[in-house]
């Protein structure tokens, strides 16, 4: 069952009924100012840090789930009837409804009783504000006398404090109202130098800024007294709960349309010029006013919207494909790329499943997010890479997260995840392959953000390798520490304390025994990548060293990490294997299978294929590949959080989507295009659109987890949007199945597509050259014959074009010879 459809031409998902199984959301903003917006206009906004600079309030664990947002009420003054054109919060039945989520904007249109409205929400490029462009049309044959009320609820900035510290918060709220603008200035009188503002383009019939005055006692967003009466209270919030609501009265002739622009924004003043006049307590509005005035003008709004579209044309234009499969095309060309931008921006901080309170930018997460983002805005990828590296510790280890506002490592969320440092190598490698910018390796970068500790980025990569080698366990495999990629495999924690966080609980064991085969595989992959980098730098000794270390680790994996038909997962604190046929539960895990084959293990002796066959037999389901089997049926101290989840959920044997592309890539590496693509399609959100009543999450973005077969909820998705799934699926389909991948010295072309595809066409902008790539199947198999602008090229790498060339056609004959 579907709740909407894709509009590929406009790059939109069109939701045609408001009561989707879960809120289906979109993101506004792409640099500093961000908003989350649902298909019923729910959600909130923040500036840079979802916790510390929250502009509007989000109520956690709300009922209904999606309540509170960017609301507009329409009131028919003749009858007194009022409704929400976005359906929520009044949930009045609408005659028509449509929500279009697009690239950085959302448009909700509806009509009721002959009054049609359209609300378009977006953030202009480069601005710290969002625009609500509201159009109302009288489709009746008689004049319409209408009241329009806007509504937002301000957050008192720190979202965590806002949700908990009422004894203070009910006393600090402050606003100013000047012209048609409501300024939210809580704490501005003291240590803040920022305000939020909410402006309206039309003369006001009234306004409200105090929630209880607007709503009336004991009333909710669905039935505000001011709207019911058609009269704003002109309330001025002092304490309690500041809101922003404008009231505009309109009389519309039959057929007449009117446009109202609302602007919600964030503004900072210099510390020494906060007040105007100086010495007063009034917000200095000198620099913000021109910005507000500009964006209240409809023509400026149109220009800004056109700029947004052009921005996305540019970003998405870097990689476009026309294949025989629409699910592939729309994900590659639009939605998967879009989600990669969102994960790059948000890491795992703010979604409808991530509160925006607890999590900064993850070291591991952000490095992986780069893999799907680096081609979009390479300069931002560069900055992020350097920011991440600057928090690395002198040991080569990493804080698990850093806070975007301070850019410092965050101790409070734990460390000692022993896989973390290796991801930095993969992120940097992806950046250099995309850009050819080797200079990044010479950038001086601090350790632990300490001035004076700067060393070239290259040294950070060296220390990442050393970090693993310095921490080997009894079998010579890497010690797992607190956990590895699987945050829930806590082999040293032994937590028996209710509510204790597995992320920060003290280690009960000294950590010198439990080992990770996954980190071993990741190490081989990263060390071999670093050897390639060293080779390009002419560092022959280092090449030898990294290759030798990788080979040694590989030998250890074969000796102690191979179970006979697949790779083991780990050894626990008692040296017992995890992910082995001899285990009762957790016999086979997906992670080491994918990562070891990506690192090149078993490619020459059939063991990679044997491993993938085991995955197919034991882990693959119609809804994707399970993380492990059989699920753990009880909580086990020696395993930690993984066994805390009921069987089939999250790390305990769901389809943990992030890991599925590793298997797709591995299948592509062993040359099995049909299987790689089959796995790709099983979790492709567009493919799953047809079963939206089962999947329940948005059909246009990946989710983190799909319930596994050990639960009756098999197939139900959760945690949409913010997951490494976005970047890795993007890599799997674009670089390994379609096979167009940046390499240090050119663009590698090695498609491993389904046998029944005749070919495909793609455009890839790479190092300033637009390549049109035409792939044609001449026979079975994956052998590639290349011609660039008609001239045959040996091998499968399109060499870098000479300077001055900005376009080339690459003809690829597949399965030839
Ligand atoms: C989740 C993991 C997540 C971890 C980090 C756990 O509860 O299951 O998926 O990575 O928390 O916060
Ligand atoms: C989600 C985390 O963000 C990610 O870093 C981790 O690898 C997975 N969960 C698996 O536990």
Short mmCIF file of N, CA, C and O in Angstrom, two decimals, residues 57 68 112 159 226 243 272 276 298 347 369 388 418 445 447 466 476 566 617 625 642 654 658 685 731 754 774:
data_model
loop_
_atom_site.label_atom_id
_atom_site.label_comp_id
_atom_site.label_asym_id
_atom_site.label_seq_id
_atom_site.Cartn_x
_atom_site.Cartn_y
_atom_site.Cartn_z
N UNK A 57 10.40 24.69 19.71
CA UNK A 57 10.30 23.59 20.67
C UNK A 57 9.80 22.32 20.01
O UNK A 57 8.96 22.34 19.11
N UNK A 68 3.16 19.84 17.20
CA UNK A 68 3.99 21.03 17.40
C UNK A 68 4.80 21.24 16.13
O UNK A 68 5.40 20.30 15.61
N UNK A 112 -10.24 23.36 1.57
CA UNK A 112 -11.41 23.02 2.37
C UNK A 112 -12.46 24.09 2.12
O UNK A 112 -12.15 25.29 2.16
N UNK A 159 17.90 22.74 24.33
CA UNK A 159 16.73 21.87 24.25
C UNK A 159 16.63 20.93 25.44
O UNK A 159 15.53 20.54 25.84
N UNK A 226 -7.74 31.82 20.82
CA UNK A 226 -7.63 33.02 19.99
C UNK A 226 -8.14 32.75 18.58
O UNK A 226 -8.81 33.59 17.97
N UNK A 243 5.62 32.14 22.58
CA UNK A 243 5.29 31.61 21.25
C UNK A 243 5.35 32.78 20.26
O UNK A 243 5.55 33.93 20.65
N UNK A 272 29.34 43.58 22.10
CA UNK A 272 29.35 44.96 22.59
C UNK A 272 28.31 45.84 21.88
O UNK A 272 28.31 47.06 22.04
N UNK A 276 20.03 48.46 21.69
CA UNK A 276 19.81 49.72 20.99
C UNK A 276 18.55 50.36 21.56
O UNK A 276 17.47 49.77 21.45
N UNK A 298 8.01 39.23 -1.80
CA UNK A 298 7.74 38.03 -2.58
C UNK A 298 8.75 37.78 -3.70
O UNK A 298 9.14 36.64 -3.95
N UNK A 347 25.01 14.36 11.11
CA UNK A 347 25.55 13.16 11.72
C UNK A 347 24.37 12.38 12.30
O UNK A 347 23.40 12.14 11.59
N UNK A 369 30.11 9.07 6.69
CA UNK A 369 29.19 9.94 5.94
C UNK A 369 29.92 10.62 4.78
O UNK A 369 29.34 10.87 3.72
N UNK A 388 37.58 16.68 12.24
CA UNK A 388 37.55 15.38 12.91
C UNK A 388 38.95 15.00 13.38
O UNK A 388 39.16 14.61 14.53
N UNK A 418 37.37 0.85 19.61
CA UNK A 418 38.68 0.65 18.99
C UNK A 418 38.68 0.65 17.46
O UNK A 418 39.74 0.63 16.85
N UNK A 445 47.53 19.62 11.84
CA UNK A 445 46.29 19.33 12.56
C UNK A 445 46.62 18.97 14.00
O UNK A 445 47.55 18.20 14.25
N UNK A 447 46.30 17.46 17.88
CA UNK A 447 45.77 16.29 18.59
C UNK A 447 44.95 16.81 19.76
O UNK A 447 45.35 17.77 20.44
N UNK A 466 48.86 2.71 14.02
CA UNK A 466 49.59 2.30 15.22
C UNK A 466 48.63 1.99 16.36
O UNK A 466 48.88 1.08 17.16
N UNK A 476 46.37 -12.23 18.71
CA UNK A 476 46.99 -11.30 17.76
C UNK A 476 45.96 -10.50 16.99
O UNK A 476 46.29 -9.74 16.07
N UNK A 566 32.70 -19.11 7.11
CA UNK A 566 32.55 -17.66 7.21
C UNK A 566 33.54 -17.12 8.24
O UNK A 566 34.22 -17.91 8.92
N UNK A 617 22.69 -17.92 2.65
CA UNK A 617 21.89 -19.01 3.23
C UNK A 617 21.38 -18.67 4.62
O UNK A 617 20.26 -19.01 4.98
N UNK A 625 19.36 -8.18 4.65
CA UNK A 625 20.25 -9.17 5.27
C UNK A 625 20.37 -8.88 6.76
O UNK A 625 20.68 -7.75 7.17
N UNK A 642 23.95 -5.61 22.85
CA UNK A 642 23.39 -6.37 21.71
C UNK A 642 22.31 -7.33 22.19
O UNK A 642 21.29 -7.51 21.54
N UNK A 654 18.27 -7.54 13.68
CA UNK A 654 17.42 -6.91 12.67
C UNK A 654 18.21 -6.85 11.36
O UNK A 654 19.38 -7.24 11.31
N UNK A 658 22.86 -0.40 7.46
CA UNK A 658 24.22 0.09 7.21
C UNK A 658 25.14 -1.02 6.68
O UNK A 658 26.04 -0.76 5.88
N UNK A 685 14.53 1.97 -0.53
CA UNK A 685 13.25 2.50 -0.03
C UNK A 685 12.20 2.64 -1.12
O UNK A 685 11.01 2.42 -0.88
N UNK A 731 27.60 4.43 -1.98
CA UNK A 731 28.87 3.89 -2.46
C UNK A 731 28.63 2.57 -3.18
O UNK A 731 29.16 2.31 -4.27
N UNK A 754 23.38 -6.43 -13.13
CA UNK A 754 22.64 -7.68 -13.36
C UNK A 754 22.84 -8.19 -14.79
O UNK A 754 23.02 -7.39 -15.72
N UNK A 774 28.80 5.60 -21.34
CA UNK A 774 27.79 4.75 -21.97
C UNK A 774 28.22 3.30 -21.86
O UNK A 774 29.21 2.89 -22.45
#
